[in-house]
PDB file of C-alpha atoms in Angstrom:
ATOM      1  CA  MET A   1     -24.024  18.703 -11.072  1.00  0.00           C
ATOM      2  CA  GLU A   2     -21.985  19.500 -14.149  1.00  0.00           C
ATOM      3  CA  MET A   3     -22.839  17.816 -17.386  1.00  0.00           C
ATOM      4  CA  VAL A   4     -20.891  14.689 -18.090  1.00  0.00           C
ATOM      5  CA  ALA A   5     -20.605  14.819 -21.854  1.00  0.00           C
ATOM      6  CA  LYS A   6     -20.227  11.803 -24.089  1.00  0.00           C
ATOM      7  CA  ASN A   7     -16.547  12.701 -24.611  1.00  0.00           C
ATOM      8  CA  THR A   8     -16.020  12.723 -20.853  1.00  0.00           C
ATOM      9  CA  LEU A   9     -17.617   9.289 -20.596  1.00  0.00           C
ATOM     10  CA  ARG A  10     -15.368   8.072 -23.395  1.00  0.00           C
ATOM     11  CA  ALA A  11     -12.328   9.405 -21.541  1.00  0.00           C
ATOM     12  CA  PHE A  12     -13.112   7.430 -18.373  1.00  0.00           C
ATOM     13  CA  ARG A  13     -10.860   4.470 -19.155  1.00  0.00           C
ATOM     14  CA  SER A  14      -8.001   6.795 -20.129  1.00  0.00           C
ATOM     15  CA  ILE A  15      -8.437   8.637 -16.835  1.00  0.00           C
ATOM     16  CA  VAL A  16      -8.187   5.356 -14.942  1.00  0.00           C
ATOM     17  CA  ARG A  17      -5.102   4.219 -16.901  1.00  0.00           C
ATOM     18  CA  GLU A  18      -3.353   7.567 -16.418  1.00  0.00           C
ATOM     19  CA  ALA A  19      -4.164   7.584 -12.699  1.00  0.00           C
ATOM     20  CA  GLU A  20      -2.722   4.073 -12.328  1.00  0.00           C
ATOM     21  CA  GLN A  21       0.450   5.090 -14.188  1.00  0.00           C
ATOM     22  CA  ILE A  22       0.869   8.199 -12.026  1.00  0.00           C
ATOM     23  CA  ARG A  23       0.216   6.191  -8.855  1.00  0.00           C
ATOM     24  CA  ASP A  24       2.926   3.694  -9.858  1.00  0.00           C
ATOM     25  CA  SER A  25       5.415   6.466 -10.690  1.00  0.00           C
ATOM     26  CA  LEU A  26       4.571   8.243  -7.459  1.00  0.00           C
ATOM     27  CA  THR A  27       5.190   5.091  -5.451  1.00  0.00           C
ATOM     28  CA  GLU A  28       8.560   4.580  -7.154  1.00  0.00           C
ATOM     29  CA  LEU A  29       9.666   8.175  -6.567  1.00  0.00           C
ATOM     30  CA  GLU A  30       8.506   8.214  -2.954  1.00  0.00           C
ATOM     31  CA  THR A  31      10.426   5.004  -2.347  1.00  0.00           C
ATOM     32  CA  ARG A  32      13.581   6.606  -3.743  1.00  0.00           C
ATOM     33  CA  VAL A  33      13.194   9.729  -1.621  1.00  0.00           C
ATOM     34  CA  TYR A  34      11.897   8.326   1.646  1.00  0.00           C
ATOM     35  CA  TYR A  35      13.718   4.983   1.632  1.00  0.00           C
ATOM     36  CA  PRO A  36      17.034   5.626  -0.125  1.00  0.00           C
ATOM     37  CA  SER A  37      19.258   2.585  -0.374  1.00  0.00           C
ATOM     38  CA  SER A  38      22.573   4.167  -1.223  1.00  0.00           C
ATOM     39  CA  VAL A  39      22.149   7.931  -1.444  1.00  0.00           C
ATOM     40  CA  GLN A  40      24.049   9.592   1.365  1.00  0.00           C
ATOM     41  CA  ILE A  41      24.114  13.339   1.688  1.00  0.00           C
ATOM     42  CA  SER A  42      27.169  14.406   3.591  1.00  0.00           C
ATOM     43  CA  ASP A  43      29.742  17.156   3.789  1.00  0.00           C
ATOM     44  CA  MET A  44      32.136  14.807   5.498  1.00  0.00           C
ATOM     45  CA  PRO A  45      35.654  14.424   4.009  1.00  0.00           C
ATOM     46  CA  HIS A  46      36.119  11.557   1.573  1.00  0.00           C
ATOM     47  CA  ALA A  47      39.068   9.783   0.006  1.00  0.00           C
ATOM     48  CA  GLN A  48      42.158  11.846  -0.806  1.00  0.00           C
ATOM     49  CA  GLY A  49      41.008  14.611   1.544  1.00  0.00           C
ATOM     50  CA  MET A  50      38.343  15.934  -0.870  1.00  0.00           C
ATOM     51  CA  VAL A  51      35.044  17.286   0.384  1.00  0.00           C
ATOM     52  CA  VAL A  52      32.011  16.245  -1.644  1.00  0.00           C
ATOM     53  CA  SER A  53      29.219  18.720  -1.244  1.00  0.00           C
ATOM     54  CA  GLY A  54      25.751  17.376  -0.642  1.00  0.00           C
ATOM     55  CA  SER A  55      24.216  20.253  -2.571  1.00  0.00           C
ATOM     56  CA  ALA A  56      23.978  18.249  -5.822  1.00  0.00           C
ATOM     57  CA  GLN A  57      22.129  15.454  -4.057  1.00  0.00           C
ATOM     58  CA  GLU A  58      19.993  17.960  -2.193  1.00  0.00           C
ATOM     59  CA  LYS A  59      19.056  19.661  -5.471  1.00  0.00           C
ATOM     60  CA  MET A  60      18.179  16.285  -6.951  1.00  0.00           C
ATOM     61  CA  LEU A  61      16.001  15.399  -3.970  1.00  0.00           C
ATOM     62  CA  ASP A  62      14.305  18.813  -4.159  1.00  0.00           C
ATOM     63  CA  ALA A  63      13.565  18.238  -7.846  1.00  0.00           C
ATOM     64  CA  ILE A  64      12.195  14.767  -7.144  1.00  0.00           C
ATOM     65  CA  SER A  65      10.051  16.213  -4.346  1.00  0.00           C
ATOM     66  CA  ASP A  66       8.660  18.775  -6.799  1.00  0.00           C
ATOM     67  CA  VAL A  67       7.776  15.987  -9.236  1.00  0.00           C
ATOM     68  CA  ILE A  68       6.134  14.041  -6.406  1.00  0.00           C
ATOM     69  CA  ASP A  69       4.032  17.088  -5.508  1.00  0.00           C
ATOM     70  CA  ARG A  70       3.026  17.548  -9.153  1.00  0.00           C
ATOM     71  CA  TYR A  71       2.073  13.850  -9.460  1.00  0.00           C
ATOM     72  CA  ARG A  72       0.018  14.048  -6.273  1.00  0.00           C
ATOM     73  CA  LEU A  73      -1.915  17.042  -7.645  1.00  0.00           C
ATOM     74  CA  LYS A  74      -2.487  15.363 -11.008  1.00  0.00           C
ATOM     75  CA  TYR A  75      -3.590  12.130  -9.327  1.00  0.00           C
ATOM     76  CA  ALA A  76      -6.077  14.054  -7.171  1.00  0.00           C
ATOM     77  CA  GLU A  77      -7.399  15.846 -10.262  1.00  0.00           C
ATOM     78  CA  LEU A  78      -7.892  12.542 -12.096  1.00  0.00           C
ATOM     79  CA  MET A  79      -9.652  11.031  -9.089  1.00  0.00           C
ATOM     80  CA  ARG A  80     -12.010  14.053  -8.984  1.00  0.00           C
ATOM     81  CA  GLU A  81     -12.797  13.577 -12.688  1.00  0.00           C
ATOM     82  CA  ARG A  82     -13.407   9.878 -12.135  1.00  0.00           C
ATOM     83  CA  LEU A  83     -15.655  10.566  -9.157  1.00  0.00           C
ATOM     84  CA  GLU A  84     -17.633  13.154 -11.131  1.00  0.00           C
ATOM     85  CA  ILE A  85     -18.294  10.612 -13.876  1.00  0.00           C
ATOM     86  CA  GLU A  86     -19.214   7.866 -11.422  1.00  0.00           C
ATOM     87  CA  ASN A  87     -21.530  10.197  -9.467  1.00  0.00           C
ATOM     88  CA  ALA A  88     -23.260  11.246 -12.672  1.00  0.00           C
ATOM     89  CA  ILE A  89     -23.793   7.628 -13.685  1.00  0.00           C
ATOM     90  CA  ASP A  90     -25.022   6.760 -10.181  1.00  0.00           C
ATOM     91  CA  SER A  91     -27.659   9.479 -10.422  1.00  0.00           C
ATOM     92  CA  LEU A  92     -29.381   7.663 -13.289  1.00  0.00           C
ATOM     93  CA  ASP A  93     -31.971   4.889 -13.283  1.00  0.00           C
ATOM     94  CA  SER A  94     -30.827   1.270 -13.234  1.00  0.00           C
ATOM     95  CA  ASP A  95     -31.073   0.644 -16.993  1.00  0.00           C
ATOM     96  CA  CYS A  96     -29.028   3.744 -17.793  1.00  0.00           C
ATOM     97  CA  ARG A  97     -26.415   2.909 -15.160  1.00  0.00           C
ATOM     98  CA  ILE A  98     -25.979  -0.616 -16.504  1.00  0.00           C
ATOM     99  CA  VAL A  99     -25.593   0.499 -20.118  1.00  0.00           C
ATOM    100  CA  LEU A 100     -23.202   3.373 -19.331  1.00  0.00           C
ATOM    101  CA  ARG A 101     -21.044   1.270 -17.018  1.00  0.00           C
ATOM    102  CA  LEU A 102     -20.753  -1.567 -19.504  1.00  0.00           C
ATOM    103  CA  LYS A 103     -19.937   0.801 -22.365  1.00  0.00           C
ATOM    104  CA  TYR A 104     -17.741   3.443 -20.776  1.00  0.00           C
ATOM    105  CA  ILE A 105     -16.362   2.011 -17.550  1.00  0.00           C
ATOM    106  CA  ASP A 106     -15.894  -1.609 -18.624  1.00  0.00           C
ATOM    107  CA  GLY A 107     -15.128  -0.671 -22.240  1.00  0.00           C
ATOM    108  CA  HIS A 108     -17.471  -3.076 -24.017  1.00  0.00           C
ATOM    109  CA  THR A 109     -18.612  -2.622 -27.605  1.00  0.00           C
ATOM    110  CA  TRP A 110     -22.286  -1.935 -28.275  1.00  0.00           C
ATOM    111  CA  GLU A 111     -22.743  -5.534 -29.390  1.00  0.00           C
ATOM    112  CA  GLU A 112     -21.188  -6.794 -26.158  1.00  0.00           C
ATOM    113  CA  VAL A 113     -23.488  -4.521 -24.151  1.00  0.00           C
ATOM    114  CA  GLU A 114     -26.404  -6.074 -26.016  1.00  0.00           C
ATOM    115  CA  ASP A 115     -25.127  -9.586 -25.202  1.00  0.00           C
ATOM    116  CA  LEU A 116     -24.596  -8.741 -21.529  1.00  0.00           C
ATOM    117  CA  THR A 117     -28.061  -7.245 -21.050  1.00  0.00           C
ATOM    118  CA  PRO A 118     -31.572  -8.460 -21.805  1.00  0.00           C
ATOM    119  CA  TYR A 119     -31.951  -5.613 -24.314  1.00  0.00           C
ATOM    120  CA  SER A 120     -31.792  -5.521 -28.094  1.00  0.00           C
ATOM    121  CA  LEU A 121     -29.119  -3.363 -29.685  1.00  0.00           C
ATOM    122  CA  ARG A 122     -31.794  -0.820 -30.593  1.00  0.00           C
ATOM    123  CA  THR A 123     -32.980  -0.667 -26.964  1.00  0.00           C
ATOM    124  CA  VAL A 124     -29.390  -0.334 -25.726  1.00  0.00           C
ATOM    125  CA  HIS A 125     -28.972   2.710 -27.987  1.00  0.00           C
ATOM    126  CA  ARG A 126     -32.273   4.179 -26.804  1.00  0.00           C
ATOM    127  CA  ILE A 127     -31.251   3.752 -23.150  1.00  0.00           C
ATOM    128  CA  HIS A 128     -27.884   5.323 -23.950  1.00  0.00           C
ATOM    129  CA  GLY A 129     -29.564   8.299 -25.631  1.00  0.00           C
ATOM    130  CA  ARG A 130     -31.928   8.738 -22.690  1.00  0.00           C
ATOM    131  CA  ALA A 131     -28.977   8.681 -20.270  1.00  0.00           C
ATOM    132  CA  LEU A 132     -27.133  11.343 -22.256  1.00  0.00           C
ATOM    133  CA  ARG A 133     -30.243  13.543 -22.378  1.00  0.00           C
ATOM    134  CA  ILE A 134     -30.690  13.214 -18.603  1.00  0.00           C
ATOM    135  CA  LEU A 135     -27.034  14.021 -17.966  1.00  0.00           C
ATOM    136  CA  GLY A 136     -27.262  16.970 -20.372  1.00  0.00           C
ATOM    137  CA  GLY A 137     -30.360  18.251 -18.560  1.00  0.00           C
ATOM    138  CA  MET A 138     -28.513  18.227 -15.257  1.00  0.00           C
ATOM    139  CA  LYS A 139     -26.205  20.937 -16.568  1.00  0.00           C
ATOM    140  CA  ASP A 140     -29.183  23.143 -17.306  1.00  0.00           C
ATOM    141  CA  GLY A 141     -30.653  22.520 -13.874  1.00  0.00           C
ATOM    142  CA  GLY A 142     -33.417  20.285 -15.185  1.00  0.00           C
ATOM    143  CA  ARG A 143     -34.093  16.796 -13.937  1.00  0.00           C
TER     144      ARG A 143
END
């Protein structure tokens, strides 16, 4: 398992927020493309005998489809990062899991972690340090 560095743990909440934003944008774009309300692509004659080419609309839909594909890839990448962090945390003992989840996943301050656990602030920091050492050792193959 790759090392989950402290910076990666700190980035967890940003990863979740970005994934949610991308998911929302993806849903909006897919709705526009797959359930259009007023976009009609047609080469049929229109008023005053003019022919309106559908190529502009087709190009727009192609561009939107490209953005959708890019968002899907980015969303999958963010979900892989999130899963890697969660798997790393899950590999730890109970005390380490609790402290890391409260701090990095739930976003609590160190003082809040202390209040939410039966540990002193000093013990919370010791558990945190032990968790980081264990995660760091996983990169080197040690356990």
